[in-house]
């Protein structure tokens, strides 16, 4: 790793908490592999102090910030420009401090999700998809699937109204996708899973207090020839992925998306690409082997 001196550029993460985040290890490893003169740090920032943190970072000459819970939505108002994705989703995970002094907000979750599908040789174009969840992560997944030409997307969420809000956000994109919203309690969910080429868990069920649970407990509808994706990467595999695997489906956990959305942010800040499948494999092994993941 290059020695730190007065020319070393600083990147970081703001959120609360940030102590368990994998981003510093991921980004510093990628920076090292790319031979860049950057370092990435995690900064805990309390709710209500985001404006000060963003302005302070800009004045100190940071090149960029990742933004995590709980600031992804509130930080929107402290930016000068928003990418189309960030505008549609109403949430930011990447801030870039441009040379001209502007604060640019972007959301790289959807690109990380699509790139992880590419790594697994799944092209969403023309496919039937079902997404559990309607929060921030689900917005990135649904936005990505709409942009990549999915034929049908069914959003299944515990709070149906939030699913409806998410589907509405996608209306302006008008790419001819058939979007449907169902409550988690719907009696037809198993049938709809059965008819899907791709099924995604974008809820938080399966980690933390709900570790060992699955958002779709009875596991109906999973079958071979289908791809089932859980955005959770710790633990891995989740019960959701175990049920899908029992049904014969191919499965992916959330680690590749985490890595690839992070690399998209790094590319925005430094202009450097880091995305061959082999290098992603190396980062995946590094994160799994260097502790912090079960
Ligand atoms: P969020 O905005 O808080 O959304 C949480 C979602 O989970 C909502 O749809 C919520 O439904 C649903 N949910 C929560 N508890 C539930 C329960 N007991 N039963 C049914 N549904 C429940 O969170 P988020 O930011 O979208 O994150 C969701 C998950 O994605 C987390 O596990 C996070 O770690 C993961 N994630 C992974 C990546 C990655 O790169 N791999 C990136 C982002 C997020 P309601 O609307 O009904 O509350």
Tab-separated table of N, CA and C and ligand atoms in Angstrom, residues 72 109 133-138 157-159 162 184 202-205 207 210 215 231-233 254 257-258 261, ligand 1:
chain	number	residue	atom	x	y	z
A	72	UNK	N	-29.369	8.018	4.115
A	72	UNK	CA	-29.446	7.911	2.652
A	72	UNK	C	-30.482	8.862	2.033
A	109	UNK	N	-26.311	1.257	-5.890
A	109	UNK	CA	-26.850	-0.069	-5.532
A	109	UNK	C	-27.346	-0.829	-6.763
A	133	UNK	N	-39.888	-7.033	-0.631
A	133	UNK	CA	-39.384	-5.821	-0.006
A	133	UNK	C	-39.718	-4.585	-0.813
A	134	UNK	N	-39.752	-3.440	-0.113
A	134	UNK	CA	-40.046	-2.174	-0.794
A	134	UNK	C	-39.270	-1.037	-0.131
A	135	UNK	N	-38.167	-1.369	0.553
A	135	UNK	CA	-37.336	-0.351	1.197
A	135	UNK	C	-36.243	0.132	0.261
A	136	UNK	N	-35.176	0.683	0.847
A	136	UNK	CA	-34.094	1.254	0.045
A	136	UNK	C	-33.448	0.240	-0.883
A	137	UNK	N	-33.141	-0.949	-0.365
A	137	UNK	CA	-32.459	-1.952	-1.187
A	137	UNK	C	-33.367	-2.418	-2.322
A	138	UNK	N	-34.644	-2.621	-2.009
A	138	UNK	CA	-35.599	-3.057	-3.043
A	138	UNK	C	-35.709	-2.000	-4.142
A	157	UNK	N	-44.620	-7.053	-0.526
A	157	UNK	CA	-44.155	-6.407	0.710
A	157	UNK	C	-45.170	-6.547	1.826
A	158	UNK	N	-44.630	-6.612	3.064
A	158	UNK	CA	-45.503	-6.700	4.249
A	158	UNK	C	-46.455	-5.503	4.273
A	159	UNK	N	-45.930	-4.304	4.098
A	159	UNK	CA	-46.780	-3.106	4.054
A	159	UNK	C	-47.044	-2.809	2.574
A	162	UNK	N	-46.345	0.582	0.790
A	162	UNK	CA	-44.964	0.943	0.444
A	162	UNK	C	-44.567	0.315	-0.892
A	184	UNK	N	-47.597	-9.496	1.411
A	184	UNK	CA	-46.881	-10.720	1.787
A	184	UNK	C	-47.852	-11.850	2.131
A	202	UNK	N	-35.175	-8.693	-0.808
A	202	UNK	CA	-34.594	-7.383	-0.490
A	202	UNK	C	-35.192	-6.861	0.818
A	203	UNK	N	-35.678	-7.787	1.666
A	203	UNK	CA	-36.100	-7.380	3.015
A	203	UNK	C	-34.941	-7.689	3.970
A	204	UNK	N	-35.079	-7.234	5.211
A	204	UNK	CA	-34.036	-7.528	6.203
A	204	UNK	C	-34.332	-8.820	6.954
A	205	UNK	N	-35.348	-9.569	6.545
A	205	UNK	CA	-35.687	-10.810	7.260
A	205	UNK	C	-34.646	-11.882	6.942
A	207	UNK	N	-31.569	-11.712	8.928
A	207	UNK	CA	-30.349	-11.243	9.596
A	207	UNK	C	-30.713	-10.577	10.922
A	210	UNK	N	-33.838	-11.381	13.197
A	210	UNK	CA	-34.621	-12.387	12.453
A	210	UNK	C	-33.723	-13.448	11.802
A	215	UNK	N	-38.409	-14.649	4.766
A	215	UNK	CA	-39.584	-13.828	4.466
A	215	UNK	C	-40.682	-14.693	3.826
A	231	UNK	N	-30.229	-10.460	-0.766
A	231	UNK	CA	-29.306	-9.330	-0.613
A	231	UNK	C	-28.515	-9.405	0.689
A	232	UNK	N	-28.987	-10.226	1.629
A	232	UNK	CA	-28.244	-10.393	2.893
A	232	UNK	C	-26.961	-11.191	2.605
A	233	UNK	N	-25.836	-10.741	3.201
A	233	UNK	CA	-24.575	-11.476	3.017
A	233	UNK	C	-24.041	-12.026	4.326
A	254	UNK	N	-25.690	-11.760	-0.883
A	254	UNK	CA	-25.545	-10.327	-1.166
A	254	UNK	C	-24.126	-9.797	-1.221
A	257	UNK	N	-23.002	-8.104	-4.582
A	257	UNK	CA	-23.633	-6.788	-4.794
A	257	UNK	C	-22.947	-5.742	-3.921
A	258	UNK	N	-22.651	-6.127	-2.668
A	258	UNK	CA	-21.973	-5.189	-1.769
A	258	UNK	C	-20.628	-4.762	-2.373
A	261	UNK	N	-21.274	-2.647	-5.797
A	261	UNK	CA	-21.757	-1.274	-5.639
A	261	UNK	C	-20.641	-0.411	-5.058
B	1	LIG	P1	-35.288	-0.888	4.734
B	1	LIG	O1	-35.330	0.281	3.823
B	1	LIG	O2	-35.443	-0.672	6.205
B	1	LIG	O3	-36.417	-1.929	4.229
B	1	LIG	C1	-36.670	-3.099	4.973
B	1	LIG	C2	-37.616	-3.999	4.183
B	1	LIG	O4	-37.745	-5.233	4.908
B	1	LIG	C3	-39.036	-3.431	4.027
B	1	LIG	O5	-39.576	-3.882	2.815
B	1	LIG	C4	-39.756	-4.082	5.224
B	1	LIG	O6	-41.157	-4.212	5.030
B	1	LIG	C5	-39.145	-5.461	5.208
B	1	LIG	N1	-39.235	-6.120	6.518
B	1	LIG	C6	-38.559	-5.798	7.641
B	1	LIG	N2	-38.905	-6.645	8.643
B	1	LIG	C7	-39.838	-7.490	8.134
B	1	LIG	C8	-40.576	-8.586	8.666
B	1	LIG	N3	-40.413	-8.985	9.937
B	1	LIG	N4	-41.412	-9.250	7.857
B	1	LIG	C9	-41.560	-8.882	6.546
B	1	LIG	N5	-40.914	-7.855	5.982
B	1	LIG	C10	-40.043	-7.163	6.765
B	1	LIG	O7	-33.915	-1.691	4.592
B	1	LIG	P2	-33.006	-1.798	3.270
B	1	LIG	O8	-31.966	-0.750	3.309
B	1	LIG	O9	-33.906	-1.886	2.104
B	1	LIG	O10	-32.225	-3.194	3.519
B	1	LIG	C11	-32.888	-4.432	3.350
B	1	LIG	C12	-31.879	-5.566	3.381
B	1	LIG	O11	-31.007	-5.487	2.269
B	1	LIG	C13	-30.968	-5.551	4.611
B	1	LIG	O12	-30.807	-6.880	5.040
B	1	LIG	C14	-29.669	-5.003	4.105
B	1	LIG	O13	-28.542	-5.507	4.839
B	1	LIG	C15	-29.656	-5.573	2.684
B	1	LIG	N6	-28.849	-4.766	1.758
B	1	LIG	C16	-27.840	-5.399	1.083
B	1	LIG	C17	-27.090	-4.687	0.161
B	1	LIG	C18	-25.971	-5.373	-0.565
B	1	LIG	O14	-25.181	-4.699	-1.223
B	1	LIG	N7	-25.904	-6.684	-0.524
B	1	LIG	C19	-27.353	-3.325	-0.074
B	1	LIG	C20	-28.388	-2.707	0.627
B	1	LIG	C21	-29.122	-3.447	1.551
B	1	LIG	P3	-42.159	-3.021	5.475
B	1	LIG	O15	-42.160	-2.044	4.340
B	1	LIG	O16	-43.454	-3.694	5.667
B	1	LIG	O17	-41.596	-2.444	6.750
